[in-house]
Amino acid sequence: MKSIDKEMTRVLYKSRKILIVDGYNIINAWSKLKTISEEDLQTSREMLVNHVLEYSKIKGLEAYIIFDAYRVKNSEENIQKYHEITIVFTKENQTADSYIEKFISSLSKYDEIYVATSDYAEQQIALGKGCYRIPARELISDVSNAKEALRKKSSFKSKEYNSMNRLENKIDSSVLEKLEKIRRNK
């Protein structure tokens, strides 16, 4: 009877695909963002957020980016929504790793959870809790590949549309112009 109850719970619960990103860990592994962060940390954070936003949209993931405020005096936990991404700044004396570990524990076992970090200890914790790990280098590569695949798909659709057997592709441009004038006058 227990297995039937478990199966019914799984069916009733709509599992989510969740991406959890260790913000500063990924920034420091992404050479372009790391270089920018040395001059302007805020800009590098914004760039990471935008990359993750695009990636999560393409892949259909619910995304969370965790930035730690471990050494920031008197900082309180700050959670912000940016489009469909949740950005978390941890409180003073809390690392992103500890926040991620606690957050993973709060999620359903039916969720498909991906943790993006190159921190070996955090990867082991994520794996131990049944999550998928994505090393920083792999995330960076996946983001680039997903964007490129989307560009190719979009380009193909555009070419496909332009090569369709459409009237405007078959008639003289002056005739098309006259027809357009007639259409606009009605």
PDB file of C-alpha atoms in Angstrom:
ATOM      1  CA  MET A   1       0.000   0.000   0.000  1.00  0.00           C
ATOM      2  CA  LYS A   2       2.880   2.355   0.764  1.00  0.00           C
ATOM      3  CA  SER A   3       4.281   2.086  -2.771  1.00  0.00           C
ATOM      4  CA  ILE A   4       0.887   3.034  -4.226  1.00  0.00           C
ATOM      5  CA  ASP A   5       0.756   6.088  -1.964  1.00  0.00           C
ATOM      6  CA  LYS A   6       4.283   7.062  -3.036  1.00  0.00           C
ATOM      7  CA  GLU A   7       3.394   6.662  -6.714  1.00  0.00           C
ATOM      8  CA  MET A   8       0.222   8.726  -6.291  1.00  0.00           C
ATOM      9  CA  THR A   9       2.192  11.457  -4.529  1.00  0.00           C
ATOM     10  CA  ARG A  10       4.731  11.497  -7.352  1.00  0.00           C
ATOM     11  CA  VAL A  11       1.990  11.691  -9.981  1.00  0.00           C
ATOM     12  CA  LEU A  12       0.106  14.439  -8.150  1.00  0.00           C
ATOM     13  CA  TYR A  13       3.249  16.485  -7.596  1.00  0.00           C
ATOM     14  CA  LYS A  14       4.471  18.203 -10.745  1.00  0.00           C
ATOM     15  CA  SER A  15       8.225  17.881 -10.540  1.00  0.00           C
ATOM     16  CA  ARG A  16      10.342  20.893 -11.373  1.00  0.00           C
ATOM     17  CA  LYS A  17      13.685  21.221 -13.095  1.00  0.00           C
ATOM     18  CA  ILE A  18      15.781  23.472 -10.908  1.00  0.00           C
ATOM     19  CA  LEU A  19      19.213  24.986 -11.545  1.00  0.00           C
ATOM     20  CA  ILE A  20      21.097  26.265  -8.503  1.00  0.00           C
ATOM     21  CA  VAL A  21      24.209  28.298  -9.311  1.00  0.00           C
ATOM     22  CA  ASP A  22      27.005  29.111  -6.855  1.00  0.00           C
ATOM     23  CA  GLY A  23      27.405  32.677  -8.134  1.00  0.00           C
ATOM     24  CA  TYR A  24      30.931  33.691  -7.172  1.00  0.00           C
ATOM     25  CA  ASN A  25      32.271  30.206  -7.879  1.00  0.00           C
ATOM     26  CA  ILE A  26      31.018  30.423 -11.474  1.00  0.00           C
ATOM     27  CA  ILE A  27      32.201  34.049 -11.891  1.00  0.00           C
ATOM     28  CA  ASN A  28      35.712  33.054 -10.786  1.00  0.00           C
ATOM     29  CA  ALA A  29      35.752  30.082 -13.175  1.00  0.00           C
ATOM     30  CA  TRP A  30      34.483  32.095 -16.180  1.00  0.00           C
ATOM     31  CA  SER A  31      37.551  33.997 -17.404  1.00  0.00           C
ATOM     32  CA  LYS A  32      35.554  36.811 -19.026  1.00  0.00           C
ATOM     33  CA  LEU A  33      33.470  37.390 -15.894  1.00  0.00           C
ATOM     34  CA  LYS A  34      36.454  37.033 -13.588  1.00  0.00           C
ATOM     35  CA  THR A  35      38.348  39.735 -15.486  1.00  0.00           C
ATOM     36  CA  ILE A  36      35.345  42.060 -15.287  1.00  0.00           C
ATOM     37  CA  SER A  37      34.816  41.282 -11.576  1.00  0.00           C
ATOM     38  CA  GLU A  38      38.301  42.538 -10.763  1.00  0.00           C
ATOM     39  CA  GLU A  39      37.212  46.005 -11.906  1.00  0.00           C
ATOM     40  CA  ASP A  40      33.448  45.909 -11.323  1.00  0.00           C
ATOM     41  CA  LEU A  41      31.915  43.067  -9.322  1.00  0.00           C
ATOM     42  CA  GLN A  42      28.354  44.321  -9.840  1.00  0.00           C
ATOM     43  CA  THR A  43      28.685  44.179 -13.638  1.00  0.00           C
ATOM     44  CA  SER A  44      30.074  40.639 -13.545  1.00  0.00           C
ATOM     45  CA  ARG A  45      27.143  39.565 -11.328  1.00  0.00           C
ATOM     46  CA  GLU A  46      24.675  41.157 -13.755  1.00  0.00           C
ATOM     47  CA  MET A  47      26.342  39.417 -16.704  1.00  0.00           C
ATOM     48  CA  LEU A  48      26.154  36.061 -14.918  1.00  0.00           C
ATOM     49  CA  VAL A  49      22.489  36.638 -14.111  1.00  0.00           C
ATOM     50  CA  ASN A  50      21.749  37.441 -17.762  1.00  0.00           C
ATOM     51  CA  HIS A  51      23.612  34.357 -18.991  1.00  0.00           C
ATOM     52  CA  VAL A  52      21.759  32.135 -16.521  1.00  0.00           C
ATOM     53  CA  LEU A  53      18.444  33.776 -17.430  1.00  0.00           C
ATOM     54  CA  GLU A  54      18.910  33.013 -21.129  1.00  0.00           C
ATOM     55  CA  TYR A  55      20.135  29.493 -20.397  1.00  0.00           C
ATOM     56  CA  SER A  56      17.257  28.724 -18.041  1.00  0.00           C
ATOM     57  CA  LYS A  57      14.731  29.960 -20.608  1.00  0.00           C
ATOM     58  CA  ILE A  58      16.260  27.823 -23.350  1.00  0.00           C
ATOM     59  CA  LYS A  59      16.461  24.711 -21.148  1.00  0.00           C
ATOM     60  CA  GLY A  60      13.165  25.239 -19.294  1.00  0.00           C
ATOM     61  CA  LEU A  61      14.768  25.451 -15.848  1.00  0.00           C
ATOM     62  CA  GLU A  62      13.758  27.304 -12.715  1.00  0.00           C
ATOM     63  CA  ALA A  63      16.976  29.116 -11.756  1.00  0.00           C
ATOM     64  CA  TYR A  64      18.480  30.291  -8.474  1.00  0.00           C
ATOM     65  CA  ILE A  65      21.799  32.115  -8.156  1.00  0.00           C
ATOM     66  CA  ILE A  66      23.364  32.192  -4.713  1.00  0.00           C
ATOM     67  CA  PHE A  67      25.943  34.861  -3.840  1.00  0.00           C
ATOM     68  CA  ASP A  68      27.463  34.680  -0.403  1.00  0.00           C
ATOM     69  CA  ALA A  69      27.954  37.656   1.848  1.00  0.00           C
ATOM     70  CA  TYR A  70      30.125  35.606   4.163  1.00  0.00           C
ATOM     71  CA  ARG A  71      32.530  38.456   4.971  1.00  0.00           C
ATOM     72  CA  VAL A  72      30.106  41.364   4.639  1.00  0.00           C
ATOM     73  CA  LYS A  73      29.490  42.856   8.077  1.00  0.00           C
ATOM     74  CA  ASN A  74      25.895  43.120   9.283  1.00  0.00           C
ATOM     75  CA  SER A  75      24.437  41.787   6.049  1.00  0.00           C
ATOM     76  CA  GLU A  76      20.983  40.241   6.130  1.00  0.00           C
ATOM     77  CA  GLU A  77      19.728  37.577   3.742  1.00  0.00           C
ATOM     78  CA  ASN A  78      18.409  39.292   0.632  1.00  0.00           C
ATOM     79  CA  ILE A  79      16.244  37.471  -1.916  1.00  0.00           C
ATOM     80  CA  GLN A  80      15.443  39.208  -5.202  1.00  0.00           C
ATOM     81  CA  LYS A  81      13.418  38.150  -8.237  1.00  0.00           C
ATOM     82  CA  TYR A  82      14.783  39.126 -11.638  1.00  0.00           C
ATOM     83  CA  HIS A  83      12.398  37.981 -14.345  1.00  0.00           C
ATOM     84  CA  GLU A  84      12.120  34.274 -13.531  1.00  0.00           C
ATOM     85  CA  ILE A  85      15.412  33.955 -11.674  1.00  0.00           C
ATOM     86  CA  THR A  86      15.717  34.113  -7.914  1.00  0.00           C
ATOM     87  CA  ILE A  87      18.906  35.792  -6.714  1.00  0.00           C
ATOM     88  CA  VAL A  88      19.962  35.213  -3.120  1.00  0.00           C
ATOM     89  CA  PHE A  89      22.583  37.128  -1.161  1.00  0.00           C
ATOM     90  CA  THR A  90      23.272  35.150   2.012  1.00  0.00           C
ATOM     91  CA  LYS A  91      23.497  36.704   5.445  1.00  0.00           C
ATOM     92  CA  GLU A  92      26.722  37.499   7.280  1.00  0.00           C
ATOM     93  CA  ASN A  93      28.791  34.410   8.166  1.00  0.00           C
ATOM     94  CA  GLN A  94      26.824  32.166   5.776  1.00  0.00           C
ATOM     95  CA  THR A  95      28.530  30.692   2.746  1.00  0.00           C
ATOM     96  CA  ALA A  96      26.786  29.983  -0.532  1.00  0.00           C
ATOM     97  CA  ASP A  97      27.668  26.312   0.035  1.00  0.00           C
ATOM     98  CA  SER A  98      25.793  26.122   3.348  1.00  0.00           C
ATOM     99  CA  TYR A  99      22.815  27.988   1.873  1.00  0.00           C
ATOM    100  CA  ILE A 100      22.705  25.668  -1.154  1.00  0.00           C
ATOM    101  CA  GLU A 101      22.915  22.583   1.072  1.00  0.00           C
ATOM    102  CA  LYS A 102      20.013  23.810   3.212  1.00  0.00           C
ATOM    103  CA  PHE A 103      18.016  24.852   0.141  1.00  0.00           C
ATOM    104  CA  ILE A 104      18.474  21.462  -1.572  1.00  0.00           C
ATOM    105  CA  SER A 105      17.185  19.755   1.571  1.00  0.00           C
ATOM    106  CA  SER A 106      14.017  21.848   1.439  1.00  0.00           C
ATOM    107  CA  LEU A 107      13.127  20.751  -2.107  1.00  0.00           C
ATOM    108  CA  SER A 108      11.032  17.755  -3.077  1.00  0.00           C
ATOM    109  CA  LYS A 109      12.745  14.482  -3.830  1.00  0.00           C
ATOM    110  CA  TYR A 110      10.769  14.437  -7.084  1.00  0.00           C
ATOM    111  CA  ASP A 111      12.418  17.620  -8.361  1.00  0.00           C
ATOM    112  CA  GLU A 112      15.241  17.361 -10.872  1.00  0.00           C
ATOM    113  CA  ILE A 113      17.936  19.523  -9.271  1.00  0.00           C
ATOM    114  CA  TYR A 114      21.152  20.678 -10.940  1.00  0.00           C
ATOM    115  CA  VAL A 115      23.847  22.346  -8.860  1.00  0.00           C
ATOM    116  CA  ALA A 116      26.429  24.395 -10.774  1.00  0.00           C
ATOM    117  CA  THR A 117      29.690  24.745  -8.862  1.00  0.00           C
ATOM    118  CA  SER A 118      33.299  23.669  -9.110  1.00  0.00           C
ATOM    119  CA  ASP A 119      33.603  23.359  -5.338  1.00  0.00           C
ATOM    120  CA  TYR A 120      34.361  19.654  -4.860  1.00  0.00           C
ATOM    121  CA  ALA A 121      32.837  19.447  -1.373  1.00  0.00           C
ATOM    122  CA  GLU A 122      29.625  21.099  -2.581  1.00  0.00           C
ATOM    123  CA  GLN A 123      29.483  18.737  -5.571  1.00  0.00           C
ATOM    124  CA  GLN A 124      29.739  15.746  -3.234  1.00  0.00           C
ATOM    125  CA  ILE A 125      26.966  17.094  -0.999  1.00  0.00           C
ATOM    126  CA  ALA A 126      24.756  17.692  -4.064  1.00  0.00           C
ATOM    127  CA  LEU A 127      25.405  14.182  -5.374  1.00  0.00           C
ATOM    128  CA  GLY A 128      24.726  12.735  -1.925  1.00  0.00           C
ATOM    129  CA  LYS A 129      21.330  14.431  -1.887  1.00  0.00           C
ATOM    130  CA  GLY A 130      20.410  13.021  -5.309  1.00  0.00           C
ATOM    131  CA  CYS A 131      21.147  16.139  -7.350  1.00  0.00           C
ATOM    132  CA  TYR A 132      23.043  16.445 -10.587  1.00  0.00           C
ATOM    133  CA  ARG A 133      26.284  18.387 -10.472  1.00  0.00           C
ATOM    134  CA  ILE A 134      27.418  20.722 -13.200  1.00  0.00           C
ATOM    135  CA  PRO A 135      31.057  21.819 -12.944  1.00  0.00           C
ATOM    136  CA  ALA A 136      31.647  25.483 -13.818  1.00  0.00           C
ATOM    137  CA  ARG A 137      33.473  24.665 -17.037  1.00  0.00           C
ATOM    138  CA  GLU A 138      30.577  22.480 -18.170  1.00  0.00           C
ATOM    139  CA  LEU A 139      27.995  25.168 -17.357  1.00  0.00           C
ATOM    140  CA  ILE A 140      29.969  27.768 -19.304  1.00  0.00           C
ATOM    141  CA  SER A 141      30.161  25.405 -22.274  1.00  0.00           C
ATOM    142  CA  ASP A 142      26.451  24.496 -22.001  1.00  0.00           C
ATOM    143  CA  VAL A 143      25.451  28.172 -21.935  1.00  0.00           C
ATOM    144  CA  SER A 144      27.447  28.868 -25.110  1.00  0.00           C
ATOM    145  CA  ASN A 145      26.167  25.739 -26.861  1.00  0.00           C
ATOM    146  CA  ALA A 146      22.535  26.433 -25.949  1.00  0.00           C
ATOM    147  CA  LYS A 147      22.762  29.995 -27.254  1.00  0.00           C
ATOM    148  CA  GLU A 148      24.418  28.823 -30.470  1.00  0.00           C
ATOM    149  CA  ALA A 149      21.784  26.114 -31.014  1.00  0.00           C
ATOM    150  CA  LEU A 150      19.054  28.719 -30.525  1.00  0.00           C
ATOM    151  CA  ARG A 151      20.732  31.056 -33.036  1.00  0.00           C
ATOM    152  CA  LYS A 152      20.981  28.255 -35.602  1.00  0.00           C
ATOM    153  CA  LYS A 153      17.364  27.236 -35.067  1.00  0.00           C
ATOM    154  CA  SER A 154      16.233  30.841 -35.408  1.00  0.00           C
ATOM    155  CA  SER A 155      18.336  31.317 -38.539  1.00  0.00           C
ATOM    156  CA  PHE A 156      16.944  28.119 -40.045  1.00  0.00           C
ATOM    157  CA  LYS A 157      13.346  29.232 -39.333  1.00  0.00           C
ATOM    158  CA  SER A 158      14.078  32.594 -40.959  1.00  0.00           C
ATOM    159  CA  LYS A 159      15.558  30.955 -44.051  1.00  0.00           C
ATOM    160  CA  GLU A 160      12.660  28.508 -44.159  1.00  0.00           C
ATOM    161  CA  TYR A 161      10.159  31.365 -44.026  1.00  0.00           C
ATOM    162  CA  ASN A 162      11.963  33.300 -46.764  1.00  0.00           C
ATOM    163  CA  SER A 163      12.131  30.265 -49.053  1.00  0.00           C
ATOM    164  CA  MET A 164       8.457  29.385 -48.719  1.00  0.00           C
ATOM    165  CA  ASN A 165       6.271  29.366 -51.786  1.00  0.00           C
ATOM    166  CA  ARG A 166       4.820  32.789 -51.062  1.00  0.00           C
ATOM    167  CA  LEU A 167       3.309  35.253 -53.479  1.00  0.00           C
ATOM    168  CA  GLU A 168       5.766  38.011 -52.584  1.00  0.00           C
ATOM    169  CA  ASN A 169       8.642  35.681 -53.493  1.00  0.00           C
ATOM    170  CA  LYS A 170       7.156  34.960 -56.939  1.00  0.00           C
ATOM    171  CA  ILE A 171       5.947  38.272 -58.360  1.00  0.00           C
ATOM    172  CA  ASP A 172       7.679  41.394 -59.552  1.00  0.00           C
ATOM    173  CA  SER A 173       8.354  43.949 -56.823  1.00  0.00           C
ATOM    174  CA  SER A 174       6.435  46.717 -58.632  1.00  0.00           C
ATOM    175  CA  VAL A 175       3.318  44.503 -58.805  1.00  0.00           C
ATOM    176  CA  LEU A 176       3.757  43.630 -55.141  1.00  0.00           C
ATOM    177  CA  GLU A 177       4.005  47.330 -54.308  1.00  0.00           C
ATOM    178  CA  LYS A 178       0.757  48.085 -56.208  1.00  0.00           C
ATOM    179  CA  LEU A 179      -1.035  45.220 -54.455  1.00  0.00           C
ATOM    180  CA  GLU A 180       0.194  46.498 -51.089  1.00  0.00           C
ATOM    181  CA  LYS A 181      -1.175  49.982 -51.868  1.00  0.00           C
ATOM    182  CA  ILE A 182      -4.539  48.480 -52.772  1.00  0.00           C
ATOM    183  CA  ARG A 183      -4.534  46.426 -49.560  1.00  0.00           C
ATOM    184  CA  ARG A 184      -3.768  49.462 -47.373  1.00  0.00           C
ATOM    185  CA  ASN A 185      -6.536  51.590 -48.934  1.00  0.00           C
ATOM    186  CA  LYS A 186      -9.246  49.152 -47.797  1.00  0.00           C
TER     187      LYS A 186
END
